[in-house]
């Protein structure tokens, strides 16, 4: 079947082309598919490079939870469940015998955020610069400006703050009695039971975008195209 349509001009080098027929062209479809495959492979390669770059700077989310006693803004609590939620860019982790977030305390670029919740008491954010790291199987979370530890406890040696880990349960909090400035007032932990630690490193958003794009491409390619074009030089 051939359906004539009005001239649609296109300029390519010294020649002007006019699309004059709409036909079923397997040859043209093959040319399109071969070139599209090259284009798609280039897009995938660029996307993969972007993902690899982003993978070096993804956000890690850490959760430290336990049960303890202490005070918040002068209000005492006993045997209360607490949770610290920490977030940091893994690009700021030094990879050596032990990992930790680094950065000058004035820049506050160790952890991107540090929040806490104490059941029945209150919640808030830790003021000024904070840091989080591990020393062999000892994990700690503290203040980067004065070196005060908020939590200091032992965990299994497979803990790695740059990857997904946990939940892991460690023994106790060893550095107690520190008064830490928070948005909800001074926080102090005087005693604590075993502490549970878990970390999550979300996949870069570019992975999701890349997968979605390939999926849509697959759907489009599965559609049977019964119409092609024939180009005749004028």
PDB file of C-alpha atoms in Angstrom:
ATOM      1  CA  UNK A   1       0.000   0.000   0.000  1.00  0.00           C
ATOM      2  CA  UNK A   2       1.282   3.431  -0.917  1.00  0.00           C
ATOM      3  CA  UNK A   3      -0.257   6.694   0.239  1.00  0.00           C
ATOM      4  CA  UNK A   4       0.887   9.897  -1.402  1.00  0.00           C
ATOM      5  CA  UNK A   5       1.417  12.918   0.794  1.00  0.00           C
ATOM      6  CA  UNK A   6       2.400  16.484   0.055  1.00  0.00           C
ATOM      7  CA  UNK A   7       6.060  17.319  -0.211  1.00  0.00           C
ATOM      8  CA  UNK A   8       7.961  17.641   3.078  1.00  0.00           C
ATOM      9  CA  UNK A   9      11.335  19.184   2.309  1.00  0.00           C
ATOM     10  CA  UNK A  10      14.568  18.382   4.121  1.00  0.00           C
ATOM     11  CA  UNK A  11      18.024  19.692   3.255  1.00  0.00           C
ATOM     12  CA  UNK A  12      21.052  17.416   3.609  1.00  0.00           C
ATOM     13  CA  UNK A  13      24.274  18.775   2.144  1.00  0.00           C
ATOM     14  CA  UNK A  14      23.886  19.863  -1.486  1.00  0.00           C
ATOM     15  CA  UNK A  15      20.647  17.948  -1.981  1.00  0.00           C
ATOM     16  CA  UNK A  16      17.075  18.654  -1.051  1.00  0.00           C
ATOM     17  CA  UNK A  17      14.912  15.658  -0.251  1.00  0.00           C
ATOM     18  CA  UNK A  18      11.171  15.365  -0.466  1.00  0.00           C
ATOM     19  CA  UNK A  19       9.141  12.729   1.346  1.00  0.00           C
ATOM     20  CA  UNK A  20       6.574  11.763  -1.286  1.00  0.00           C
ATOM     21  CA  UNK A  21       5.329   8.347  -0.231  1.00  0.00           C
ATOM     22  CA  UNK A  22       4.359   6.536   2.919  1.00  0.00           C
ATOM     23  CA  UNK A  23       5.287   2.856   2.534  1.00  0.00           C
ATOM     24  CA  UNK A  24       6.089  -0.256   4.494  1.00  0.00           C
ATOM     25  CA  UNK A  25       9.890  -0.159   4.399  1.00  0.00           C
ATOM     26  CA  UNK A  26      11.755  -2.961   6.181  1.00  0.00           C
ATOM     27  CA  UNK A  27      15.079  -1.613   4.886  1.00  0.00           C
ATOM     28  CA  UNK A  28      14.539   1.807   6.440  1.00  0.00           C
ATOM     29  CA  UNK A  29      13.393   0.227   9.669  1.00  0.00           C
ATOM     30  CA  UNK A  30      16.612  -1.775   9.807  1.00  0.00           C
ATOM     31  CA  UNK A  31      18.718   1.346   9.228  1.00  0.00           C
ATOM     32  CA  UNK A  32      16.818   3.141  11.972  1.00  0.00           C
ATOM     33  CA  UNK A  33      17.215   0.251  14.408  1.00  0.00           C
ATOM     34  CA  UNK A  34      20.964  -0.028  13.813  1.00  0.00           C
ATOM     35  CA  UNK A  35      21.548   3.669  14.321  1.00  0.00           C
ATOM     36  CA  UNK A  36      19.184   3.817  17.266  1.00  0.00           C
ATOM     37  CA  UNK A  37      21.028   0.924  18.896  1.00  0.00           C
ATOM     38  CA  UNK A  38      24.282   2.886  18.591  1.00  0.00           C
ATOM     39  CA  UNK A  39      22.630   5.939  20.086  1.00  0.00           C
ATOM     40  CA  UNK A  40      21.134   3.907  22.924  1.00  0.00           C
ATOM     41  CA  UNK A  41      24.475   2.284  23.734  1.00  0.00           C
ATOM     42  CA  UNK A  42      26.059   5.730  23.892  1.00  0.00           C
ATOM     43  CA  UNK A  43      23.347   6.951  26.241  1.00  0.00           C
ATOM     44  CA  UNK A  44      23.755   3.892  28.458  1.00  0.00           C
ATOM     45  CA  UNK A  45      27.533   4.381  28.550  1.00  0.00           C
ATOM     46  CA  UNK A  46      27.208   8.038  29.498  1.00  0.00           C
ATOM     47  CA  UNK A  47      24.614   7.121  32.101  1.00  0.00           C
ATOM     48  CA  UNK A  48      26.847   4.424  33.533  1.00  0.00           C
ATOM     49  CA  UNK A  49      29.756   6.849  33.793  1.00  0.00           C
ATOM     50  CA  UNK A  50      27.494   9.335  35.528  1.00  0.00           C
ATOM     51  CA  UNK A  51      26.293   6.647  37.915  1.00  0.00           C
ATOM     52  CA  UNK A  52      29.848   5.598  38.728  1.00  0.00           C
ATOM     53  CA  UNK A  53      30.693   9.205  39.486  1.00  0.00           C
ATOM     54  CA  UNK A  54      27.601   9.647  41.608  1.00  0.00           C
ATOM     55  CA  UNK A  55      28.271   6.373  43.410  1.00  0.00           C
ATOM     56  CA  UNK A  56      31.329   7.983  44.968  1.00  0.00           C
ATOM     57  CA  UNK A  57      29.183  10.671  46.527  1.00  0.00           C
ATOM     58  CA  UNK A  58      25.931   9.125  47.680  1.00  0.00           C
ATOM     59  CA  UNK A  59      24.108   9.820  50.908  1.00  0.00           C
ATOM     60  CA  UNK A  60      24.429   7.304  53.713  1.00  0.00           C
ATOM     61  CA  UNK A  61      21.708   7.188  56.357  1.00  0.00           C
ATOM     62  CA  UNK A  62      22.551   5.808  59.793  1.00  0.00           C
ATOM     63  CA  UNK A  63      20.243   4.871  62.637  1.00  0.00           C
ATOM     64  CA  UNK A  64      21.476   4.389  66.187  1.00  0.00           C
ATOM     65  CA  UNK A  65      18.875   3.317  68.703  1.00  0.00           C
ATOM     66  CA  UNK A  66      18.842   2.152  72.287  1.00  0.00           C
ATOM     67  CA  UNK A  67      17.294   2.579  75.691  1.00  0.00           C
ATOM     68  CA  UNK A  68      18.796   4.832  78.312  1.00  0.00           C
ATOM     69  CA  UNK A  69      18.513   7.447  81.012  1.00  0.00           C
ATOM     70  CA  UNK A  70      19.607  11.051  81.143  1.00  0.00           C
ATOM     71  CA  UNK A  71      18.171  14.498  80.657  1.00  0.00           C
ATOM     72  CA  UNK A  72      17.066  16.837  77.883  1.00  0.00           C
ATOM     73  CA  UNK A  73      16.795  20.555  78.585  1.00  0.00           C
ATOM     74  CA  UNK A  74      16.723  19.831  82.301  1.00  0.00           C
ATOM     75  CA  UNK A  75      13.981  17.208  82.042  1.00  0.00           C
ATOM     76  CA  UNK A  76      15.142  13.848  83.359  1.00  0.00           C
ATOM     77  CA  UNK A  77      14.145  10.582  81.738  1.00  0.00           C
ATOM     78  CA  UNK A  78      14.737   6.947  82.651  1.00  0.00           C
ATOM     79  CA  UNK A  79      14.708   3.845  80.492  1.00  0.00           C
ATOM     80  CA  UNK A  80      13.492   5.811  77.501  1.00  0.00           C
ATOM     81  CA  UNK A  81      13.887   4.602  73.946  1.00  0.00           C
ATOM     82  CA  UNK A  82      16.066   6.920  71.888  1.00  0.00           C
ATOM     83  CA  UNK A  83      17.015   7.094  68.225  1.00  0.00           C
ATOM     84  CA  UNK A  84      19.685   9.095  66.449  1.00  0.00           C
ATOM     85  CA  UNK A  85      19.271   9.504  62.686  1.00  0.00           C
ATOM     86  CA  UNK A  86      22.418  10.626  60.904  1.00  0.00           C
ATOM     87  CA  UNK A  87      23.043  11.417  57.252  1.00  0.00           C
ATOM     88  CA  UNK A  88      26.310  12.062  55.466  1.00  0.00           C
ATOM     89  CA  UNK A  89      27.892  12.165  52.032  1.00  0.00           C
ATOM     90  CA  UNK A  90      30.112   9.120  51.586  1.00  0.00           C
ATOM     91  CA  UNK A  91      32.552  11.264  49.594  1.00  0.00           C
ATOM     92  CA  UNK A  92      33.525  12.816  52.933  1.00  0.00           C
ATOM     93  CA  UNK A  93      34.557   9.501  54.477  1.00  0.00           C
ATOM     94  CA  UNK A  94      38.256   8.802  54.814  1.00  0.00           C
ATOM     95  CA  UNK A  95      38.986   5.224  53.756  1.00  0.00           C
ATOM     96  CA  UNK A  96      41.804   3.833  55.886  1.00  0.00           C
ATOM     97  CA  UNK A  97      42.022   1.479  58.844  1.00  0.00           C
ATOM     98  CA  UNK A  98      38.916   3.157  60.206  1.00  0.00           C
ATOM     99  CA  UNK A  99      36.381   5.321  58.443  1.00  0.00           C
ATOM    100  CA  UNK A 100      35.032   8.641  59.607  1.00  0.00           C
ATOM    101  CA  UNK A 101      33.551  11.832  58.263  1.00  0.00           C
ATOM    102  CA  UNK A 102      36.008  14.673  58.062  1.00  0.00           C
ATOM    103  CA  UNK A 103      35.854  18.406  57.521  1.00  0.00           C
ATOM    104  CA  UNK A 104      36.569  21.597  59.391  1.00  0.00           C
ATOM    105  CA  UNK A 105      34.042  22.118  62.156  1.00  0.00           C
ATOM    106  CA  UNK A 106      33.370  25.677  61.012  1.00  0.00           C
ATOM    107  CA  UNK A 107      32.100  24.310  57.706  1.00  0.00           C
ATOM    108  CA  UNK A 108      29.813  21.815  59.419  1.00  0.00           C
ATOM    109  CA  UNK A 109      30.407  19.396  56.568  1.00  0.00           C
ATOM    110  CA  UNK A 110      31.058  16.171  58.434  1.00  0.00           C
ATOM    111  CA  UNK A 111      27.488  14.926  58.640  1.00  0.00           C
ATOM    112  CA  UNK A 112      24.831  16.661  56.607  1.00  0.00           C
ATOM    113  CA  UNK A 113      22.278  16.177  59.380  1.00  0.00           C
ATOM    114  CA  UNK A 114      21.972  14.682  62.850  1.00  0.00           C
ATOM    115  CA  UNK A 115      18.592  14.405  64.537  1.00  0.00           C
ATOM    116  CA  UNK A 116      17.422  12.555  67.619  1.00  0.00           C
ATOM    117  CA  UNK A 117      14.196  11.451  69.247  1.00  0.00           C
ATOM    118  CA  UNK A 118      13.670  10.412  72.864  1.00  0.00           C
ATOM    119  CA  UNK A 119      10.338   8.713  73.404  1.00  0.00           C
ATOM    120  CA  UNK A 120       8.059  10.691  75.690  1.00  0.00           C
ATOM    121  CA  UNK A 121      10.616  13.473  76.104  1.00  0.00           C
ATOM    122  CA  UNK A 122      11.310  15.306  72.865  1.00  0.00           C
ATOM    123  CA  UNK A 123      13.342  15.528  69.678  1.00  0.00           C
ATOM    124  CA  UNK A 124      15.703  17.908  67.950  1.00  0.00           C
ATOM    125  CA  UNK A 125      18.886  18.359  65.969  1.00  0.00           C
ATOM    126  CA  UNK A 126      22.447  18.343  67.213  1.00  0.00           C
ATOM    127  CA  UNK A 127      23.939  21.828  67.043  1.00  0.00           C
ATOM    128  CA  UNK A 128      27.186  22.854  65.349  1.00  0.00           C
ATOM    129  CA  UNK A 129      29.410  20.371  63.579  1.00  0.00           C
ATOM    130  CA  UNK A 130      29.014  16.679  64.202  1.00  0.00           C
ATOM    131  CA  UNK A 131      30.987  13.637  63.180  1.00  0.00           C
ATOM    132  CA  UNK A 132      30.450   9.938  62.893  1.00  0.00           C
ATOM    133  CA  UNK A 133      32.920   7.142  62.354  1.00  0.00           C
ATOM    134  CA  UNK A 134      34.216   3.753  63.306  1.00  0.00           C
ATOM    135  CA  UNK A 135      37.474   2.624  64.831  1.00  0.00           C
ATOM    136  CA  UNK A 136      37.824  -1.046  63.974  1.00  0.00           C
ATOM    137  CA  UNK A 137      34.683  -2.421  65.645  1.00  0.00           C
ATOM    138  CA  UNK A 138      34.067   0.642  67.775  1.00  0.00           C
ATOM    139  CA  UNK A 139      31.517   3.122  66.443  1.00  0.00           C
ATOM    140  CA  UNK A 140      31.152   6.624  67.749  1.00  0.00           C
ATOM    141  CA  UNK A 141      29.034   9.686  67.135  1.00  0.00           C
ATOM    142  CA  UNK A 142      30.129  12.992  68.580  1.00  0.00           C
ATOM    143  CA  UNK A 143      30.881  16.663  68.204  1.00  0.00           C
ATOM    144  CA  UNK A 144      33.643  17.634  65.801  1.00  0.00           C
ATOM    145  CA  UNK A 145      34.398  20.977  67.433  1.00  0.00           C
ATOM    146  CA  UNK A 146      35.312  19.971  70.983  1.00  0.00           C
ATOM    147  CA  UNK A 147      35.661  16.230  70.541  1.00  0.00           C
ATOM    148  CA  UNK A 148      32.797  15.352  72.863  1.00  0.00           C
ATOM    149  CA  UNK A 149      31.321  11.937  72.162  1.00  0.00           C
ATOM    150  CA  UNK A 150      27.570  11.615  72.241  1.00  0.00           C
ATOM    151  CA  UNK A 151      27.558   7.862  71.730  1.00  0.00           C
ATOM    152  CA  UNK A 152      30.513   5.509  71.899  1.00  0.00           C
ATOM    153  CA  UNK A 153      29.935   1.782  71.639  1.00  0.00           C
ATOM    154  CA  UNK A 154      31.264  -1.461  70.207  1.00  0.00           C
ATOM    155  CA  UNK A 155      29.916  -3.212  67.148  1.00  0.00           C
ATOM    156  CA  UNK A 156      30.893  -6.302  65.138  1.00  0.00           C
ATOM    157  CA  UNK A 157      33.999  -5.812  63.034  1.00  0.00           C
ATOM    158  CA  UNK A 158      32.110  -6.027  59.730  1.00  0.00           C
ATOM    159  CA  UNK A 159      30.643  -2.574  60.304  1.00  0.00           C
ATOM    160  CA  UNK A 160      31.374  -0.263  57.379  1.00  0.00           C
ATOM    161  CA  UNK A 161      29.984   3.251  57.448  1.00  0.00           C
ATOM    162  CA  UNK A 162      30.195   3.632  53.669  1.00  0.00           C
ATOM    163  CA  UNK A 163      27.948   0.671  52.847  1.00  0.00           C
ATOM    164  CA  UNK A 164      24.699  -0.904  53.926  1.00  0.00           C
ATOM    165  CA  UNK A 165      25.053  -2.655  57.275  1.00  0.00           C
ATOM    166  CA  UNK A 166      22.872  -3.880  60.081  1.00  0.00           C
ATOM    167  CA  UNK A 167      20.940  -3.963  62.087  1.00  0.00           C
ATOM    168  CA  UNK A 168      23.836  -4.778  64.417  1.00  0.00           C
ATOM    169  CA  UNK A 169      23.649  -4.759  68.177  1.00  0.00           C
ATOM    170  CA  UNK A 170      26.614  -3.566  70.216  1.00  0.00           C
ATOM    171  CA  UNK A 171      27.381  -3.382  73.903  1.00  0.00           C
ATOM    172  CA  UNK A 172      26.580  -0.280  75.860  1.00  0.00           C
ATOM    173  CA  UNK A 173      27.550   3.355  75.657  1.00  0.00           C
ATOM    174  CA  UNK A 174      30.956   3.986  77.159  1.00  0.00           C
ATOM    175  CA  UNK A 175      31.284   7.735  76.968  1.00  0.00           C
ATOM    176  CA  UNK A 176      28.488   9.022  79.193  1.00  0.00           C
ATOM    177  CA  UNK A 177      27.757  12.230  81.044  1.00  0.00           C
ATOM    178  CA  UNK A 178      28.604  14.546  78.148  1.00  0.00           C
ATOM    179  CA  UNK A 179      26.380  17.593  77.820  1.00  0.00           C
ATOM    180  CA  UNK A 180      25.649  18.215  74.159  1.00  0.00           C
ATOM    181  CA  UNK A 181      24.016  21.326  72.734  1.00  0.00           C
ATOM    182  CA  UNK A 182      20.920  20.573  70.672  1.00  0.00           C
ATOM    183  CA  UNK A 183      18.021  22.553  69.252  1.00  0.00           C
ATOM    184  CA  UNK A 184      15.897  21.227  72.136  1.00  0.00           C
ATOM    185  CA  UNK A 185      18.391  22.107  74.864  1.00  0.00           C
ATOM    186  CA  UNK A 186      21.301  20.260  76.449  1.00  0.00           C
ATOM    187  CA  UNK A 187      21.206  16.510  76.023  1.00  0.00           C
ATOM    188  CA  UNK A 188      22.967  14.164  78.399  1.00  0.00           C
ATOM    189  CA  UNK A 189      22.998  10.380  78.449  1.00  0.00           C
ATOM    190  CA  UNK A 190      23.941   8.903  81.815  1.00  0.00           C
ATOM    191  CA  UNK A 191      23.250   5.244  81.127  1.00  0.00           C
ATOM    192  CA  UNK A 192      22.269   3.085  78.198  1.00  0.00           C
ATOM    193  CA  UNK A 193      21.560  -0.501  77.314  1.00  0.00           C
ATOM    194  CA  UNK A 194      22.755  -2.282  74.197  1.00  0.00           C
ATOM    195  CA  UNK A 195      22.722  -0.121  71.101  1.00  0.00           C
ATOM    196  CA  UNK A 196      21.446  -1.140  67.676  1.00  0.00           C
ATOM    197  CA  UNK A 197      23.140   0.282  64.603  1.00  0.00           C
ATOM    198  CA  UNK A 198      22.104   0.153  60.965  1.00  0.00           C
ATOM    199  CA  UNK A 199      23.219   2.006  57.860  1.00  0.00           C
ATOM    200  CA  UNK A 200      21.646   2.450  54.469  1.00  0.00           C
ATOM    201  CA  UNK A 201      23.273   3.772  51.315  1.00  0.00           C
ATOM    202  CA  UNK A 202      20.497   4.680  48.862  1.00  0.00           C
ATOM    203  CA  UNK A 203      20.991   3.940  45.177  1.00  0.00           C
ATOM    204  CA  UNK A 204      21.806   7.035  43.117  1.00  0.00           C
ATOM    205  CA  UNK A 205      18.762   8.561  41.446  1.00  0.00           C
ATOM    206  CA  UNK A 206      20.469   8.217  38.089  1.00  0.00           C
ATOM    207  CA  UNK A 207      20.102   4.421  38.317  1.00  0.00           C
ATOM    208  CA  UNK A 208      16.339   4.769  38.562  1.00  0.00           C
ATOM    209  CA  UNK A 209      16.234   7.247  35.693  1.00  0.00           C
ATOM    210  CA  UNK A 210      18.419   5.052  33.514  1.00  0.00           C
ATOM    211  CA  UNK A 211      16.347   1.925  34.167  1.00  0.00           C
ATOM    212  CA  UNK A 212      13.112   3.807  33.518  1.00  0.00           C
ATOM    213  CA  UNK A 213      14.484   5.179  30.258  1.00  0.00           C
ATOM    214  CA  UNK A 214      15.552   1.758  29.011  1.00  0.00           C
ATOM    215  CA  UNK A 215      12.159   0.337  29.971  1.00  0.00           C
ATOM    216  CA  UNK A 216      10.316   2.973  27.963  1.00  0.00           C
ATOM    217  CA  UNK A 217      12.649   2.362  25.038  1.00  0.00           C
ATOM    218  CA  UNK A 218      11.843  -1.344  25.130  1.00  0.00           C
ATOM    219  CA  UNK A 219       8.129  -0.632  25.052  1.00  0.00           C
ATOM    220  CA  UNK A 220       8.559   1.662  22.073  1.00  0.00           C
ATOM    221  CA  UNK A 221      10.659  -0.849  20.145  1.00  0.00           C
ATOM    222  CA  UNK A 222       8.093  -3.604  20.656  1.00  0.00           C
ATOM    223  CA  UNK A 223       5.453  -1.608  18.831  1.00  0.00           C
ATOM    224  CA  UNK A 224       5.114  -2.770  15.248  1.00  0.00           C
ATOM    225  CA  UNK A 225       5.684   0.097  12.889  1.00  0.00           C
ATOM    226  CA  UNK A 226       3.854  -0.529   9.629  1.00  0.00           C
ATOM    227  CA  UNK A 227       4.737   2.811   8.144  1.00  0.00           C
ATOM    228  CA  UNK A 228       8.074   3.959   6.795  1.00  0.00           C
ATOM    229  CA  UNK A 229       9.275   6.709   4.512  1.00  0.00           C
ATOM    230  CA  UNK A 230      10.927   6.724   1.126  1.00  0.00           C
ATOM    231  CA  UNK A 231      13.298   9.580   0.348  1.00  0.00           C
ATOM    232  CA  UNK A 232      13.798  10.599  -3.256  1.00  0.00           C
ATOM    233  CA  UNK A 233      16.485  13.100  -4.214  1.00  0.00           C
ATOM    234  CA  UNK A 234      15.346  16.069  -6.223  1.00  0.00           C
TER     235      UNK A 234
END
